[in-house]
XYZ file of C-alpha atoms in Angstrom:
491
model
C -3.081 27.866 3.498
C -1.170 29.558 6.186
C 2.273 28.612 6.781
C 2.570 28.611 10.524
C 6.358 27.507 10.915
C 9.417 27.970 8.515
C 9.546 28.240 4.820
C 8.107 26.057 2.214
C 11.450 25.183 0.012
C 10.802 27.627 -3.091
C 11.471 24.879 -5.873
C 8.636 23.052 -4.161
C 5.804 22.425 -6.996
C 3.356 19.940 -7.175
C 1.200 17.751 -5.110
C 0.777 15.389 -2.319
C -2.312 13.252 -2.328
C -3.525 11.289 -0.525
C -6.283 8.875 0.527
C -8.027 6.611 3.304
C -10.917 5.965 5.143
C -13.389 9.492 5.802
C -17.106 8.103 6.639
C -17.636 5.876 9.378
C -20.927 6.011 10.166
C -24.237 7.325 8.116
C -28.105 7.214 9.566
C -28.262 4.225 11.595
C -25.128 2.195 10.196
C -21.361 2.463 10.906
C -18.355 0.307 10.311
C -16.078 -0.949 13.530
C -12.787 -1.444 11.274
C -10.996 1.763 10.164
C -10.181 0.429 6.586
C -14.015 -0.185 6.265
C -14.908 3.961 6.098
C -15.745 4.888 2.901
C -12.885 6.473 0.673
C -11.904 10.522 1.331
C -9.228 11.978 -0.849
C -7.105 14.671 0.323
C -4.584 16.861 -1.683
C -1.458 19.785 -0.682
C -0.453 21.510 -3.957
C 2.507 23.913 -4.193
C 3.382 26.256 -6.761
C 6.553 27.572 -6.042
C 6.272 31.486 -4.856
C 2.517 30.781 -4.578
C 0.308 30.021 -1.374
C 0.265 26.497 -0.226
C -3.831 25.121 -1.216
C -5.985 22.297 0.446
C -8.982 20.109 -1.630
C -10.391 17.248 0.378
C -13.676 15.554 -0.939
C -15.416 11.862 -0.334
C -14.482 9.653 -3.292
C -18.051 9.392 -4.844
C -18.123 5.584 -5.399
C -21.163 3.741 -6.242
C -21.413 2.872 -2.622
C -20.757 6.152 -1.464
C -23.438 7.479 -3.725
C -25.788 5.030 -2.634
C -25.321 5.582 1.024
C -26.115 9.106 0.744
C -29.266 8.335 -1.768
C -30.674 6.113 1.290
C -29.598 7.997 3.875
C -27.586 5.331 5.901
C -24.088 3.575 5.245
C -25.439 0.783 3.048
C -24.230 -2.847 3.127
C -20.994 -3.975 1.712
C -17.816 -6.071 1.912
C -15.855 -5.515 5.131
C -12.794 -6.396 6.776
C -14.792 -5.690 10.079
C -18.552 -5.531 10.813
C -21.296 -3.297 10.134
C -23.404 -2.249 13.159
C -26.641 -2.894 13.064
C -25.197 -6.307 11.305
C -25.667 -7.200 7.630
C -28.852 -9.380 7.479
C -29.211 -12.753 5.133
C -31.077 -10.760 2.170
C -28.664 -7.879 2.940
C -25.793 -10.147 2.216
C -27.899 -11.374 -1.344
C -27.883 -7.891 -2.222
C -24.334 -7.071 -1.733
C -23.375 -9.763 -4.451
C -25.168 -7.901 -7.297
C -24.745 -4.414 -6.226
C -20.832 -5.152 -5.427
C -19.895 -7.430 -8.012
C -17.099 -4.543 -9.178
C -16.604 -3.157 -5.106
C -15.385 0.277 -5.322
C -14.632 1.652 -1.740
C -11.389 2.185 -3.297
C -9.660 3.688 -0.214
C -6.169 2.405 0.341
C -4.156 4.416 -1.991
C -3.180 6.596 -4.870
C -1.060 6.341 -8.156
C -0.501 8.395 -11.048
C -1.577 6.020 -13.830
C -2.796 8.264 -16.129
C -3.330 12.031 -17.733
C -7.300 11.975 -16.836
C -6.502 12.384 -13.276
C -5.240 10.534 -9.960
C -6.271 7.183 -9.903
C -7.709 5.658 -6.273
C -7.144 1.888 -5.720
C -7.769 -0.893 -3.103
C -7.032 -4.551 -3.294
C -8.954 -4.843 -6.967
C -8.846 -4.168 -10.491
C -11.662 -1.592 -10.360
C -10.595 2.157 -10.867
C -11.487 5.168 -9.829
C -10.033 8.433 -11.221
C -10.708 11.854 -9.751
C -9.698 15.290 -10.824
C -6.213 16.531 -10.637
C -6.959 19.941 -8.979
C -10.917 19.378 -8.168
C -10.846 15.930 -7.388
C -14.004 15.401 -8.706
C -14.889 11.699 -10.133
C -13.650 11.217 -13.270
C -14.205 7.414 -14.355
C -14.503 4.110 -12.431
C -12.980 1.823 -15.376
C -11.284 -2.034 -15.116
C -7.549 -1.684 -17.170
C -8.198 -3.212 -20.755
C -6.160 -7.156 -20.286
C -4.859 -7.962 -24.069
C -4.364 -11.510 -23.106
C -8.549 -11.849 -21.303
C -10.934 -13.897 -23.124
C -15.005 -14.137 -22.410
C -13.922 -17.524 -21.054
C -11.606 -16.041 -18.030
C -12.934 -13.438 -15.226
C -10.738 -10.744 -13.806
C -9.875 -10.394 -9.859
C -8.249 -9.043 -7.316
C -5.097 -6.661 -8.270
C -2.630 -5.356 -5.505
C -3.165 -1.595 -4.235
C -0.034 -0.443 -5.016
C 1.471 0.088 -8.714
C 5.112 -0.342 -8.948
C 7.183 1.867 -11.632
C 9.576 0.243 -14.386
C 12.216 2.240 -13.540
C 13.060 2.835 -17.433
C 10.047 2.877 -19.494
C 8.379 4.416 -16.652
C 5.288 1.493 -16.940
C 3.065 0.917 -13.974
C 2.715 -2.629 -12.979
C 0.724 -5.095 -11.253
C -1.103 -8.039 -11.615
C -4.649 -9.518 -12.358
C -5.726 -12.531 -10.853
C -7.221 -14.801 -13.716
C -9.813 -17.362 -13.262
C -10.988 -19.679 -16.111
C -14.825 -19.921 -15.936
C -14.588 -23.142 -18.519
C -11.892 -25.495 -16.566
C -9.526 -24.625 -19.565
C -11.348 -26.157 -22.443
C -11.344 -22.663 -24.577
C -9.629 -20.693 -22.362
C -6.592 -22.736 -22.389
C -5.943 -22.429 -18.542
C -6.309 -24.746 -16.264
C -6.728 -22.786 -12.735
C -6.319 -19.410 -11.489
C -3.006 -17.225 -12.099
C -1.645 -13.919 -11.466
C -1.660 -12.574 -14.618
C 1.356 -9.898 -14.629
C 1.004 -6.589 -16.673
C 2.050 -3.300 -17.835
C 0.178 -0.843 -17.788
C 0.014 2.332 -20.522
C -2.250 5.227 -21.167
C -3.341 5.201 -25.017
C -4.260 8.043 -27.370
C -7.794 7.490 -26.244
C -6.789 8.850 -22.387
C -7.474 4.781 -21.593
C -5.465 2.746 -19.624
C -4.582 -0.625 -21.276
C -2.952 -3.667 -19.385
C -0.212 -5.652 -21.701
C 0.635 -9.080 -20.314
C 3.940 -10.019 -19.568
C 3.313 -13.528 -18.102
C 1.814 -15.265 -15.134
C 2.269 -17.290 -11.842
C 0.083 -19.810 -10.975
C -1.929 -20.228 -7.804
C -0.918 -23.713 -6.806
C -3.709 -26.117 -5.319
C -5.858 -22.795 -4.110
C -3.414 -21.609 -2.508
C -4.447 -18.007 -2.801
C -2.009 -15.559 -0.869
C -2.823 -11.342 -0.054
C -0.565 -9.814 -2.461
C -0.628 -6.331 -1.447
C 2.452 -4.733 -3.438
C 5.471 -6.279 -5.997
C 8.413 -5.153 -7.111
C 9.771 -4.716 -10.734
C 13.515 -4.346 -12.191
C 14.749 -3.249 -15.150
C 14.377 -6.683 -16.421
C 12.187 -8.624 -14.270
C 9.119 -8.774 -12.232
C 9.171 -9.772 -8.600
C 5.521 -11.129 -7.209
C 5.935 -12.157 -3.300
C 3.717 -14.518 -1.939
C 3.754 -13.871 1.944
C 1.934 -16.185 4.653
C -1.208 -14.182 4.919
C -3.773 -16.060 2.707
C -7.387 -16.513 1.534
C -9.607 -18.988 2.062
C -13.327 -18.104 0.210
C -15.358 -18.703 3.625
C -17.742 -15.554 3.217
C -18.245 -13.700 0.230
C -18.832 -10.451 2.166
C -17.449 -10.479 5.680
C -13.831 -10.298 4.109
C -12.455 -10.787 7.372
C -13.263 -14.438 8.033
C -11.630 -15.511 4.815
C -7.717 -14.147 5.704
C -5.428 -16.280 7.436
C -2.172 -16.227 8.407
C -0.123 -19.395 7.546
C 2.386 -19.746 10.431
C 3.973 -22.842 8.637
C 2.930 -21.625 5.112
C 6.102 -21.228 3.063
C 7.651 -17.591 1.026
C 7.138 -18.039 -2.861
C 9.100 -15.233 -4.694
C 8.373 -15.869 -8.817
C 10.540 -13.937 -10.894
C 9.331 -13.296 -14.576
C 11.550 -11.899 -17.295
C 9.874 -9.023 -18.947
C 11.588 -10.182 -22.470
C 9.546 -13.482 -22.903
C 7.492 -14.612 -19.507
C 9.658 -17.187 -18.416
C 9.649 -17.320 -14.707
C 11.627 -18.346 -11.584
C 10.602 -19.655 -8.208
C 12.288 -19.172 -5.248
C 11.326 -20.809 -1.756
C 11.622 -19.266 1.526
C 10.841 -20.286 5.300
C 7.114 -18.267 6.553
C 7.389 -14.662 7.159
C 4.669 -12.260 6.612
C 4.697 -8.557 5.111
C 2.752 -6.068 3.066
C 4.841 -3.133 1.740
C 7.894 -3.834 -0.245
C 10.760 -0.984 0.028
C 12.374 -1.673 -2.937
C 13.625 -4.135 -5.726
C 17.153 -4.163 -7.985
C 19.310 -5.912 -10.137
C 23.192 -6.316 -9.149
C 26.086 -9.025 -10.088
C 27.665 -10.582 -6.951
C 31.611 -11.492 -6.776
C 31.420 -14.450 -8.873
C 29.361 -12.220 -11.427
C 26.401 -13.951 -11.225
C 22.741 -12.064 -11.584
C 20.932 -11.443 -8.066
C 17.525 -9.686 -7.351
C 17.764 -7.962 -4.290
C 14.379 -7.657 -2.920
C 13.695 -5.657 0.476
C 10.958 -6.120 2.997
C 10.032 -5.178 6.653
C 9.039 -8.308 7.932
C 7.189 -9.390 11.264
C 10.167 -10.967 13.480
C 8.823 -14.406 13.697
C 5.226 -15.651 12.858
C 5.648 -18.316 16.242
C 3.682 -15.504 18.718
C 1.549 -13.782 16.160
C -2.295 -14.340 17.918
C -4.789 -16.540 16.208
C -7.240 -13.623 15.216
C -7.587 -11.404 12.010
C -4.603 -9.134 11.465
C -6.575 -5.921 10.560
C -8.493 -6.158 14.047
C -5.570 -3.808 14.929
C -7.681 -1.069 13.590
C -10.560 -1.664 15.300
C -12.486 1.111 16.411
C -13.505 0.497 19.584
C -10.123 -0.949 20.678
C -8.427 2.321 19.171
C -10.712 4.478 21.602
C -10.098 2.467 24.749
C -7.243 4.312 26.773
C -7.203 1.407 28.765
C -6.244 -1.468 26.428
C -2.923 -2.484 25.734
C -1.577 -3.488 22.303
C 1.742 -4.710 23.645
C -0.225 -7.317 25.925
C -2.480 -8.791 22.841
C -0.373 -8.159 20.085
C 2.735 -9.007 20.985
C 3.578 -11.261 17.653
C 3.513 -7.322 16.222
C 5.911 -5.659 18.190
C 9.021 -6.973 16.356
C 9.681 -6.051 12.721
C 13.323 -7.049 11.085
C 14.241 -5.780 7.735
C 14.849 -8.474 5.409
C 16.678 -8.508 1.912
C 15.994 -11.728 -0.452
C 18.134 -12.498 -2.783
C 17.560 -13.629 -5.211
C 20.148 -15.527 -7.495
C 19.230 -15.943 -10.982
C 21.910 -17.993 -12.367
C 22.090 -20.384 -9.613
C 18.474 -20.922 -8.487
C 19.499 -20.375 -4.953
C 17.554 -17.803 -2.843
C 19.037 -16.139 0.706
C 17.772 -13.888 3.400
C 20.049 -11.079 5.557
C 18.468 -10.045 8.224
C 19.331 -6.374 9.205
C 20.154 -5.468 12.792
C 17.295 -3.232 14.323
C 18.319 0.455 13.004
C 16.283 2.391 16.119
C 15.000 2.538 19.524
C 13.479 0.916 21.054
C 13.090 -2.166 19.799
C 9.555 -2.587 19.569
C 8.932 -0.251 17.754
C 6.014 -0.914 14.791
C 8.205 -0.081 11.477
C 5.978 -0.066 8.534
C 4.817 2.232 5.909
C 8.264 2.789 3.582
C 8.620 5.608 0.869
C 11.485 5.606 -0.943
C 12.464 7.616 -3.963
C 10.656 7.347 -6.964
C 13.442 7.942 -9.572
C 15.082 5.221 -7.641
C 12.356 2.378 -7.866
C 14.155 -0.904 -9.234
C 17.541 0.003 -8.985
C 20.364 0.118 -6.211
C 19.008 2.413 -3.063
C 19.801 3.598 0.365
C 17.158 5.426 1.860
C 13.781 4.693 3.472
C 11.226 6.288 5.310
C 9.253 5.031 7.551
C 6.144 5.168 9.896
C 6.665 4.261 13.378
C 4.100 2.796 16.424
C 4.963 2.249 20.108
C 2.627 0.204 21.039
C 4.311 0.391 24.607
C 3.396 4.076 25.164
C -0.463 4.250 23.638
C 0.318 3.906 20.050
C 2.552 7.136 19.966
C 4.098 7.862 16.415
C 7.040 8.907 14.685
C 8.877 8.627 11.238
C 12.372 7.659 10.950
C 14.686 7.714 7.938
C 17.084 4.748 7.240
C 19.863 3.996 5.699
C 20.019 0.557 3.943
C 23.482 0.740 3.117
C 25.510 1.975 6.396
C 22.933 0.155 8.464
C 22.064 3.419 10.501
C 18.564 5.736 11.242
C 17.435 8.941 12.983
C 14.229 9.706 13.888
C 11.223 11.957 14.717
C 8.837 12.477 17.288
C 7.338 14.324 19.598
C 4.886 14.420 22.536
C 1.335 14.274 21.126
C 2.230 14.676 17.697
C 0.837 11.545 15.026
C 2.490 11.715 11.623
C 1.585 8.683 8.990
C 3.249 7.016 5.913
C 6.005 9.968 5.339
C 6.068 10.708 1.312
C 9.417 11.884 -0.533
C 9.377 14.692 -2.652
C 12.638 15.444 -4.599
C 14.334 18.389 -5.598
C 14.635 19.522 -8.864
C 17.629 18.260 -10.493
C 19.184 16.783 -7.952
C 21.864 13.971 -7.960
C 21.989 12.725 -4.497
C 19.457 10.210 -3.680
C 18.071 12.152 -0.368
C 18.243 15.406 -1.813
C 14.557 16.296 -1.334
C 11.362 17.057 1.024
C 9.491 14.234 3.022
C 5.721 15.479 3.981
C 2.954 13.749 6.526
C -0.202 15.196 7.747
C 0.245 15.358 11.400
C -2.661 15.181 14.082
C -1.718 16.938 16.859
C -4.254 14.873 19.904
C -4.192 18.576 22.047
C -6.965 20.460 19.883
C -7.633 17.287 17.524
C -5.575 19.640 14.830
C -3.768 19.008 11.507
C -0.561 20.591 10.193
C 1.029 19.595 6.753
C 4.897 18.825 8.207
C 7.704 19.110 5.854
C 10.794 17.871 6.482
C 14.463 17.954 5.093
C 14.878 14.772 3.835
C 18.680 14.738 4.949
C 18.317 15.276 8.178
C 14.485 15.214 9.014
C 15.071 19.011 10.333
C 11.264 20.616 10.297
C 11.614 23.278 7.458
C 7.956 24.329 7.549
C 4.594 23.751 8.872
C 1.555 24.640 7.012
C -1.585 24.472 8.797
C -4.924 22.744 7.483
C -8.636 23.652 7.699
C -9.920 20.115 8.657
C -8.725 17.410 10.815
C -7.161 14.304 8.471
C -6.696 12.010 11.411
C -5.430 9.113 9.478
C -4.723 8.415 5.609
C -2.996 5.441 4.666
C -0.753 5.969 1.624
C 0.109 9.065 -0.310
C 1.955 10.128 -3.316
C 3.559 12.769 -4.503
C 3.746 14.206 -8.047
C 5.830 16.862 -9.925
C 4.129 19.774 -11.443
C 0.692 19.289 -11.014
């Protein structure tokens, strides 16, 4: 790759990946949501004093594969519609063939030595090649706590790192086919694991307790935290109601009076923790830590960007914001029909384990304007589940035609700065760190940008200090939107 601007940092070495939606439309068919495309995966590798390289290739999922065997994007479960629509025996079909859905398109983790592992909101795996990115395996995480009585469901899209043992974790959602008579549970639970790669090169899930689902009360979990000690699984007001077993979209609601549950469970022996909280909706944690307040009592300090109130969110499906046709109109207006979206505040629970007693701090708005959409974090990795500063962030203005930015801020002075410029559309911003450093910024942060002139992407890397453009490194095809990344060492 051609580096067009600046220097790539020489201690630079390894890879960003990353992954969203790449096929929109095949034959006859196409989707209307953007999280509906079928998966692409898209990786930067740098090797020090070596040229900067580029793989992209379709995640070839068994609904990928079958799309291209017929010739036209075949049916499947959406979070939008299919045009032409999905008919009655269309809708039969998709329950057999998409039993184990695996349009796995939302993000990437580093589970594993047989390659980078491609998840959505499931259980279902995919891994593709390091370097090629070929497919690898599609595989479900061995549960050692499963019987043939239970069936495995749902799992957030985003691990979370033990920030010792270096486990991935993340949950299962466990339903007992036989009303608990051999299974020995009653009703559905999020099962909580870890998750290790064995001498085999297979990923095994170890159970480390579980949380209910009280009276159906089924809630989107899209990410959790960890601590050194403790698991943290949020339940936010966005939840699922089992309406329509294919159009996804009619089953997820947001629960303007529904409360907060935040379950803490102890890693040593499953015992668990509820804390209650007033309705507030979010998706991506920033981070989660362990820390002794004045009186020397245990608190979990868990931090969220959170909508500002759920009083004006609209009455419609919350991923309709990335609705094709909307996104293509230059004439409609998010900030008129999504206003409810406009406002996020940070919000830290805490959460205090000697007393029972949860709080909320709301942090004052760190940028301008206002309105800005702040979503998207990336923090540092060595510094999952323990005591933090920095985050970095996407940005929307909904007021000026969805223009984009990425700001960096700092948790503990309560202060930001920014980028942006005219035309320019950066996403999630990913954090690379330097090599043996010992301050907690002390790094890279790296976003495809589209640039909306020539319909152009460039690979931007900034200093993670002071979000100074060190280099830009061009790239032979346009990625106009991923949704999450990740970066690892060495590869």
């Amino acid at each position: 790759l051609k580096v067009s601007r600046g220097m790539v940092p020489s201690w630079l070495h390894g890879t960003l990946y990353r992954v969203g939606p790449g096929l929109y439309e095949h034959g006859n068919r196409r989707v209307n949501n953007m999280v509906d495309a079928l998966s692409k995966v898209h990786r930067w590798s740098f090797n020090k004093d070596k040229n900067p390289t580029f793989t992209t290739s379709f995640l070839k999922s068994s609904i990928y594969n079958r799309t291209k065997e017929n010739g036209e994007l075949v049916a499947m479960r959406t979070l939008g519609q299919l045009h032409p629509p999905v008919s009655a025996l269309e809708k039969i079909k998709v329950m057999f063939y998409d039993s184990l859905p695996d349009n796995n398109n939302i993000a990437p983790w580093h589970l594993g030595n047989s390659g980078i592992t491609i998840t959505q909101e499931s259980h279902v795996y995919i891994d593709v090649g390091f370097k090629s990115l070929n497919f690898q395996k599609k595989y479900i995480a061995k549960s050692d706590n499963t019987g043939i009585f239970e069936q495995e469901f749902l799992s957030a899209s985003h691990f979370w790192k033990h920030p010792s043992s270096g486990d991935s974790i993340n949950y299962k959602i466990v339903m007992p086919l036989d009303k608990g008579i051999l299974s020995k549970n009653e009703g559905p639970a999020y099962h909580l694991y870890r998750y290790r790669e064995n001498e085999l090169g297979n990923i095994d899930a170890f159970f480390v307790g579980k949380v209910p689902v009280e009276k159906g009360d089924l809630r989107v979990v899209h990410t959790l935290g960890a601590t050194e000690n403790f698991i943290v699984l949020p339940r936010f007001s966005l939840y699922v109601e089992l309406n329509d077993p294919v159009e996804i979209s009619k089953n997820i609601k947001m629960g303007k009076e529904k409360k907060v549950y935040f379950d803490v469970v102890a890693f040593k022996d499953g015992s668990r923790k509820q804390f209650v909280f007033s309705a507030y909706e979010s998706q991506h944690i920033f981070n989660s830590y362990e820390r002794y307040n004045d009186k020397n009592e245990l608190e979990i300090v868990v931090d969220y960007p959170t909508l500002d109130s759920l009083e004006n969110v609209p009455d419609k499906n919350i991923f309709e914001l990335l609705n094709i046709e909307t996104l293509k109109d230059p004439d409609y207006h998010y900030s008129e029909h999504w206003e409810g979206y406009q406002k996020f505040t940070f919000r830290r629970f805490i959460l205090n384990m000697d007393t029972g007693e949860g709080s909320v701090y709301d942090f004052p708005r760190m940028w301008t304007p206002s309105t800005l959409q702040v979503e998207f974090p990336y923090i540092n990795d060595a510094y999952r589940g323990l005591p933090y500063c920095y985050v970095y962030l996407q940005t929307w203005n909904f007021a000026a035609h969805n223009a984009m930015g990425i700001i960096k801020v700092d948790m503990c002075t309560e202060t930001s700065i920014g980028w942006q410029e005219q035309n320019k559309f950066p996403v999630e911003p990913v954090f690379a760190a330097r090599p043996g450093a010992t301050e907690e910024d002390d790094g890279v942060i790296l976003s495809p940008v589209l640039d909306s002139t020539d319909n152009s992407t460039q690979l931007y890397i900034w200093d993670a200090k002071n979000l100074e453009i060190l280099a830009i490194v061009d790239t032979p095809v346009t990625t106009p939107f991923t949704l999450h990344g990740v970066w690892v060492n060495g590869v």
